[in-house]
Amino acid sequence: MRKMSVASAPGKTILFGEHSVVYDEPAIAGAVNKRASVKIQESLNNYSTLKSYDLGFEVILNTRRGTYKLVKGKPGIIRYILNAMGKFHDHSNIDMTLGLNLPIGSGLGSSAAVTVATIAALHDYHGVPITKEKLAEEAHGVEQDVQGIASPLDTLVSTNGGLVYLSREKRIVRFDKPLDAPFVIGFTNKYGNTGKMVKHVRHLKDNYPELINPVISTMGKIANEARIAILKNDIDRIADLMNLNQGLLDGLGVNTYELSRMIYTARENGALASKITGSGGGGSIISLCKNSTVDNVANAINKEDSTIKVKFSGEGVLVNRRSPPFN
Ligand code: MEV
């Protein structure tokens, strides 16, 4: 039998604290029920391959050099996989299959999900046990290498699952109860580039520290207020805080015409709040709705853009359907 390992990890949606989390401010994010899955099999050839039916690409890999030869399609997310392989693979020949039911660049953490699943599958394939804590740390290292700057938020949420509060000290605290409110995620076909957006905010912060530092620390305060509101399930307050956070994200210049269009469409059709989720510059928005308005909001967004139905999910990384640490 061919040696084989399979791992999967969820995407995420950020409710509070994108961008400010890069500067150690607290944030709140939840894993969603859309995942990346990575299957690794011993290769019968004298080379390694990576293919994705979901993303429509196929490549021959040179894992030692971190390069690839294209057979078919556009391998959008491959830099994360190559970086992980450079660190955690012994360069034996393998066939890798990537499944992804999240759009790339949608702000829903596809790169973190792919990275966490890849590292988890590689560790299992090589029989190297790893704890969730270490896995999140290694995945964060890959995101930093590829993006230049990255907070540990996406990879922590993808590894651990659930709705979490990330403190200034980088400790994650899971909320016991899921938020009892319907959300709609709207996304444009204009993909966001996280690295580019993070660099844009860094540039602003470097050039106007006296103006931008207070904006970033206010975003952190909003996340702290939101933690209390979520614990009380105080939906009106959560909504106010989301809208406030959106105003500040707009001020940081990560909004786009399409994101704004969705935000105002959602608000005008009964959403209690609507904001960018993730890095912006394209990608997605998240709208907090009432049960009575959720369909209205989704239908209105769908006229010009698209929605994805996601639910928060408690399930983090899984290896051969088990939770790590795994042996
Ligand atoms: C991207 O999902 C969230 C950002 O805060 C970047 C990061 O935390 O690495 C924009």
Coordinates of C-alpha atoms and ligand atoms in Angstrom, one line a residue:
M1 CA 0.0 0.0 0.0
R2 CA 1.2 3.5 -0.8
K3 CA 2.0 5.6 2.3
M4 CA -0.7 8.3 2.7
S5 CA -1.7 11.2 5.0
V6 CA -4.7 13.5 4.9
A7 CA -5.2 16.8 6.8
S8 CA -7.7 19.5 6.7
A9 CA -8.1 23.0 8.3
P10 CA -10.8 25.6 8.2
G11 CA -10.9 29.2 6.9
K12 CA -11.9 32.0 9.1
T13 CA -13.7 35.2 9.3
I14 CA -12.5 38.2 11.3
L15 CA -15.1 40.1 13.3
F16 CA -12.8 42.6 14.9
G17 CA -9.2 43.6 14.7
E18 CA -7.9 43.0 11.1
H19 CA -4.8 45.1 10.5
S20 CA -4.6 46.3 14.1
V21 CA -3.7 42.7 15.2
V22 CA -0.5 43.0 13.2
Y23 CA 0.5 45.6 15.8
D24 CA -0.3 43.3 18.7
E25 CA -3.8 44.7 19.3
P26 CA -6.5 42.1 20.3
A27 CA -8.8 40.6 17.8
I28 CA -11.9 38.4 17.5
A29 CA -12.2 35.8 14.7
G30 CA -14.0 32.5 14.1
A31 CA -13.2 29.4 12.1
V32 CA -15.8 28.7 9.4
N33 CA -17.3 25.5 8.0
K34 CA -15.2 25.8 4.7
R35 CA -11.9 24.0 4.6
A36 CA -8.7 23.3 2.8
S37 CA -7.7 19.6 2.6
V38 CA -4.3 18.2 1.7
K39 CA -3.7 14.6 0.8
I40 CA -0.1 13.3 0.5
Q41 CA 0.7 10.0 -1.1
E42 CA 4.0 8.3 -1.8
S43 CA 4.7 8.9 -5.5
L44 CA 5.1 6.0 -8.0
N45 CA 7.3 8.3 -10.2
N46 CA 10.7 9.8 -9.6
Y47 CA 9.3 13.3 -9.1
S48 CA 6.7 15.1 -7.0
T49 CA 3.3 16.5 -8.1
L50 CA 0.7 18.8 -6.7
K51 CA -2.8 19.0 -8.2
S52 CA -6.0 20.6 -7.2
Y53 CA -9.3 19.7 -8.9
D54 CA -11.0 22.6 -7.0
L55 CA -8.6 25.2 -8.3
G56 CA -8.0 23.5 -11.6
F57 CA -4.2 23.3 -11.6
E58 CA -1.5 20.7 -11.8
V59 CA 2.3 21.1 -11.4
I60 CA 5.4 19.1 -11.1
L61 CA 7.3 20.2 -8.0
N62 CA 11.0 20.6 -7.3
T63 CA 10.7 20.6 -3.5
R64 CA 14.4 21.0 -3.0
R65 CA 14.6 24.2 -5.0
G66 CA 11.1 25.4 -4.1
T67 CA 10.1 25.7 -7.8
Y68 CA 7.5 24.1 -10.0
K69 CA 6.8 23.3 -13.7
L70 CA 3.2 24.1 -14.7
V71 CA 1.2 21.3 -16.3
K72 CA -2.2 23.0 -16.2
G73 CA -4.0 26.0 -14.7
K74 CA -2.9 28.7 -12.3
P75 CA -1.5 27.6 -9.0
G76 CA -2.5 30.7 -7.0
I77 CA -1.7 29.6 -3.5
I78 CA 1.4 27.5 -4.2
R79 CA 4.0 29.7 -2.5
Y80 CA 2.7 28.8 0.9
I81 CA 2.9 25.1 0.0
L82 CA 6.4 25.3 -1.4
N83 CA 7.6 27.3 1.7
A84 CA 6.1 24.6 4.0
M85 CA 7.7 21.8 2.0
G86 CA 11.1 23.5 2.1
K87 CA 10.9 23.4 5.9
F88 CA 9.0 20.2 6.7
H89 CA 9.6 17.7 3.8
D90 CA 12.5 15.4 3.3
H91 CA 12.2 15.8 -0.5
S92 CA 11.2 12.2 -1.1
N93 CA 8.8 12.0 -4.1
I94 CA 5.1 12.5 -3.2
D95 CA 1.8 13.2 -4.9
M96 CA -0.1 16.0 -3.2
T97 CA -3.8 16.8 -3.8
L98 CA -5.2 20.1 -2.5
G99 CA -8.9 20.6 -1.9
L100 CA -10.3 24.0 -1.2
N101 CA -13.9 25.1 -0.9
L102 CA -13.1 28.7 -0.1
P103 CA -12.3 31.3 -2.8
I104 CA -8.6 32.4 -2.8
G105 CA -8.0 36.0 -1.8
S106 CA -11.6 36.2 -0.4
G107 CA -10.4 37.4 3.0
L108 CA -11.6 34.1 4.5
G109 CA -8.2 32.8 5.4
S110 CA -7.6 30.4 2.5
S111 CA -3.8 30.8 2.7
A112 CA -3.8 30.0 6.5
A113 CA -6.1 27.0 5.9
V114 CA -3.9 25.6 3.1
T115 CA -0.7 26.3 5.1
V116 CA -2.0 24.6 8.3
A117 CA -3.4 21.6 6.4
T118 CA -0.1 21.2 4.5
I119 CA 2.2 21.3 7.5
A120 CA -0.1 19.0 9.5
A121 CA -0.2 16.5 6.6
L122 CA 3.6 16.7 6.1
H123 CA 4.2 16.0 9.8
D124 CA 1.9 13.1 9.8
Y125 CA 3.3 11.7 6.6
H126 CA 6.8 11.8 8.1
G127 CA 5.7 10.4 11.5
V128 CA 6.7 13.6 13.3
P129 CA 4.2 14.4 16.1
I130 CA 3.2 18.0 16.6
T131 CA 1.0 19.8 19.0
K132 CA -1.6 22.3 17.9
E133 CA 0.4 25.1 19.5
K134 CA 3.5 24.2 17.5
L135 CA 1.6 23.7 14.3
A136 CA 0.0 27.2 14.6
E137 CA 3.5 28.6 15.2
E138 CA 5.0 26.9 12.2
A139 CA 2.1 27.9 10.0
H140 CA 2.5 31.5 11.1
G141 CA 6.2 31.3 10.2
V142 CA 5.3 30.2 6.6
E143 CA 2.8 33.1 6.3
Q144 CA 5.4 35.6 7.5
D145 CA 7.9 34.2 5.0
V146 CA 5.5 34.5 2.1
Q147 CA 3.6 37.7 3.0
G148 CA 6.4 39.6 4.6
I149 CA 4.3 40.6 7.6
A150 CA 1.5 38.6 9.2
S151 CA -0.1 38.3 12.6
P152 CA -0.6 34.8 14.1
L153 CA -4.4 35.3 14.0
D154 CA -5.4 33.4 10.9
T155 CA -3.2 30.4 11.5
L156 CA -4.2 30.2 15.2
V157 CA -7.9 30.3 14.3
S158 CA -7.4 27.7 11.5
T159 CA -5.5 25.4 13.8
N160 CA -7.8 25.6 16.8
G161 CA -11.2 26.2 15.4
G162 CA -14.1 28.0 17.2
L163 CA -14.8 31.7 17.8
V164 CA -11.8 33.1 19.6
Y165 CA -10.5 36.3 21.2
L166 CA -6.7 36.8 20.7
S167 CA -5.2 38.9 23.5
R168 CA -2.3 41.4 23.2
E169 CA -0.1 38.6 24.7
K170 CA -1.1 36.3 21.8
R171 CA -3.2 34.1 24.1
I172 CA -6.3 32.7 22.5
V173 CA -9.5 32.4 24.5
R174 CA -12.4 30.5 23.0
F175 CA -15.9 31.8 23.5
D176 CA -17.9 29.0 25.1
K177 CA -21.1 29.7 23.1
P178 CA -21.3 30.4 19.4
L179 CA -22.7 33.9 18.6
D180 CA -26.4 33.6 18.3
A181 CA -26.9 35.8 15.2
P182 CA -27.0 35.2 11.4
F183 CA -24.1 36.6 9.3
V184 CA -23.8 37.0 5.6
I185 CA -20.4 37.0 3.9
G186 CA -20.3 39.0 0.6
F187 CA -17.3 38.8 -1.7
T188 CA -16.3 40.6 -4.8
N189 CA -14.5 38.9 -7.7
K190 CA -11.6 41.3 -7.0
Y191 CA -9.2 39.4 -4.9
G192 CA -7.5 41.0 -2.0
N193 CA -3.7 40.7 -1.6
T194 CA -3.1 40.5 2.2
G195 CA 0.7 41.2 1.9
K196 CA 0.0 44.3 -0.1
M197 CA -2.7 45.7 2.2
V198 CA -0.6 45.0 5.3
K199 CA 2.3 46.9 3.7
H200 CA 0.0 49.8 2.8
V201 CA -1.0 50.2 6.5
R202 CA 2.6 49.9 7.6
H203 CA 3.5 52.6 5.2
L204 CA 0.8 54.9 6.6
K205 CA 1.8 54.1 10.1
D206 CA 5.5 54.9 9.4
N207 CA 4.7 58.1 7.7
Y208 CA 2.0 59.4 10.1
P209 CA 2.6 57.7 13.4
E210 CA 0.8 60.3 15.5
L211 CA -2.3 59.9 13.4
I212 CA -2.3 56.2 12.7
N213 CA -1.2 54.8 16.1
P214 CA -4.4 56.1 17.8
V215 CA -6.5 54.6 15.1
I216 CA -4.9 51.2 15.6
S217 CA -5.2 51.4 19.4
T218 CA -8.9 52.4 19.1
M219 CA -9.4 49.3 16.9
G220 CA -7.9 47.2 19.8
K221 CA -10.3 48.9 22.2
I222 CA -13.2 48.1 20.0
A223 CA -12.1 44.4 20.0
N224 CA -12.0 44.5 23.8
E225 CA -15.5 46.1 24.0
A226 CA -16.8 43.6 21.5
R227 CA -15.5 40.7 23.6
I228 CA -17.7 41.8 26.5
A229 CA -20.7 42.4 24.1
I230 CA -20.3 38.9 22.7
L231 CA -20.1 37.3 26.1
K232 CA -23.5 39.1 26.9
N233 CA -24.8 38.3 23.4
D234 CA -25.6 42.0 23.2
I235 CA -26.3 42.2 19.4
D236 CA -27.0 45.9 19.2
R237 CA -23.6 46.7 20.8
I238 CA -21.8 44.2 18.6
A239 CA -23.4 45.9 15.6
D240 CA -22.3 49.4 16.7
L241 CA -18.8 48.2 17.2
M242 CA -18.6 46.5 13.8
N243 CA -19.8 49.7 12.1
L244 CA -17.3 51.7 14.0
N245 CA -14.5 49.3 13.1
Q246 CA -15.5 49.6 9.5
G247 CA -15.1 53.4 9.6
L248 CA -11.6 53.1 10.9
L249 CA -10.7 50.4 8.3
D250 CA -11.9 52.8 5.6
G251 CA -9.7 55.5 7.1
L252 CA -6.7 53.2 6.8
G253 CA -7.4 52.9 3.1
V254 CA -8.1 49.2 2.8
N255 CA -11.7 49.8 1.5
T256 CA -12.6 49.6 -2.2
Y257 CA -15.5 50.7 -4.2
E258 CA -16.9 47.1 -4.5
L259 CA -16.5 46.5 -0.8
S260 CA -18.3 49.8 0.0
R261 CA -21.1 48.9 -2.4
M262 CA -21.7 45.6 -0.6
I263 CA -21.4 47.3 2.9
Y264 CA -24.1 49.9 2.0
T265 CA -26.3 47.4 0.1
A266 CA -26.3 45.2 3.2
R267 CA -27.0 48.1 5.6
E268 CA -29.8 49.5 3.4
N269 CA -31.4 46.0 3.2
G270 CA -31.7 45.5 6.9
A271 CA -28.2 44.4 8.1
L272 CA -27.5 45.6 11.6
A273 CA -23.8 46.1 10.8
S274 CA -21.5 45.5 7.9
K275 CA -17.7 45.7 7.6
I276 CA -14.7 44.4 5.7
T277 CA -13.5 41.0 7.0
G278 CA -9.8 40.2 6.4
S279 CA -7.3 42.4 4.7
G280 CA -9.6 44.4 2.4
G281 CA -8.4 45.8 -1.0
G282 CA -10.9 43.3 -2.5
G283 CA -12.0 40.1 -0.8
S284 CA -15.0 40.1 1.5
I285 CA -17.4 41.8 3.9
I286 CA -19.3 40.4 6.8
S287 CA -22.8 41.5 7.7
L288 CA -24.6 41.0 11.0
C289 CA -28.2 40.5 10.2
K290 CA -31.5 39.6 12.0
N291 CA -33.2 36.4 11.2
S292 CA -35.9 38.4 9.5
T293 CA -33.4 40.3 7.3
V294 CA -30.7 37.7 6.5
D295 CA -32.3 36.6 3.2
N296 CA -33.1 40.1 2.1
V297 CA -29.4 41.1 2.7
A298 CA -28.0 38.1 0.8
N299 CA -30.4 38.6 -2.1
A300 CA -29.5 42.3 -2.4
I301 CA -25.8 41.6 -2.4
N302 CA -26.2 38.9 -4.9
K303 CA -27.6 41.4 -7.5
E304 CA -24.1 42.8 -8.2
D305 CA -21.7 40.7 -6.1
S306 CA -21.7 37.2 -4.5
T307 CA -22.4 35.7 -1.1
I308 CA -21.0 32.7 0.5
K309 CA -23.0 30.9 3.1
V310 CA -20.7 30.1 6.0
K311 CA -21.3 29.1 9.6
F312 CA -18.9 29.4 12.5
S313 CA -17.3 26.1 13.2
G314 CA -15.7 24.6 16.3
E315 CA -13.6 22.3 14.3
G316 CA -9.9 23.2 13.8
V317 CA -7.2 21.1 12.1
L318 CA -7.9 17.4 11.6
V319 CA -5.4 14.8 10.6
N320 CA -6.8 11.6 9.2
R321 CA -10.0 12.9 10.8
R322 CA -8.4 13.1 14.3
S323 CA -7.3 16.2 16.2
P324 CA -3.5 16.6 16.8
P325 CA -1.3 16.0 18.7
F326 CA -1.0 12.9 16.6
N327 CA 1.5 10.1 16.4
Ligands
MEV1 C1 -5.8 39.0 7.3 O1 -6.7 38.0 7.3 C2 -5.7 39.8 8.5 C3 -4.7 40.9 8.6 O2 -4.8 41.5 9.9 C4 -3.3 40.4 8.4 C5 -2.8 39.5 9.5 O3 -3.3 39.5 10.6 O4 -1.8 38.8 9.3 C6 -5.0 42.0 7.6

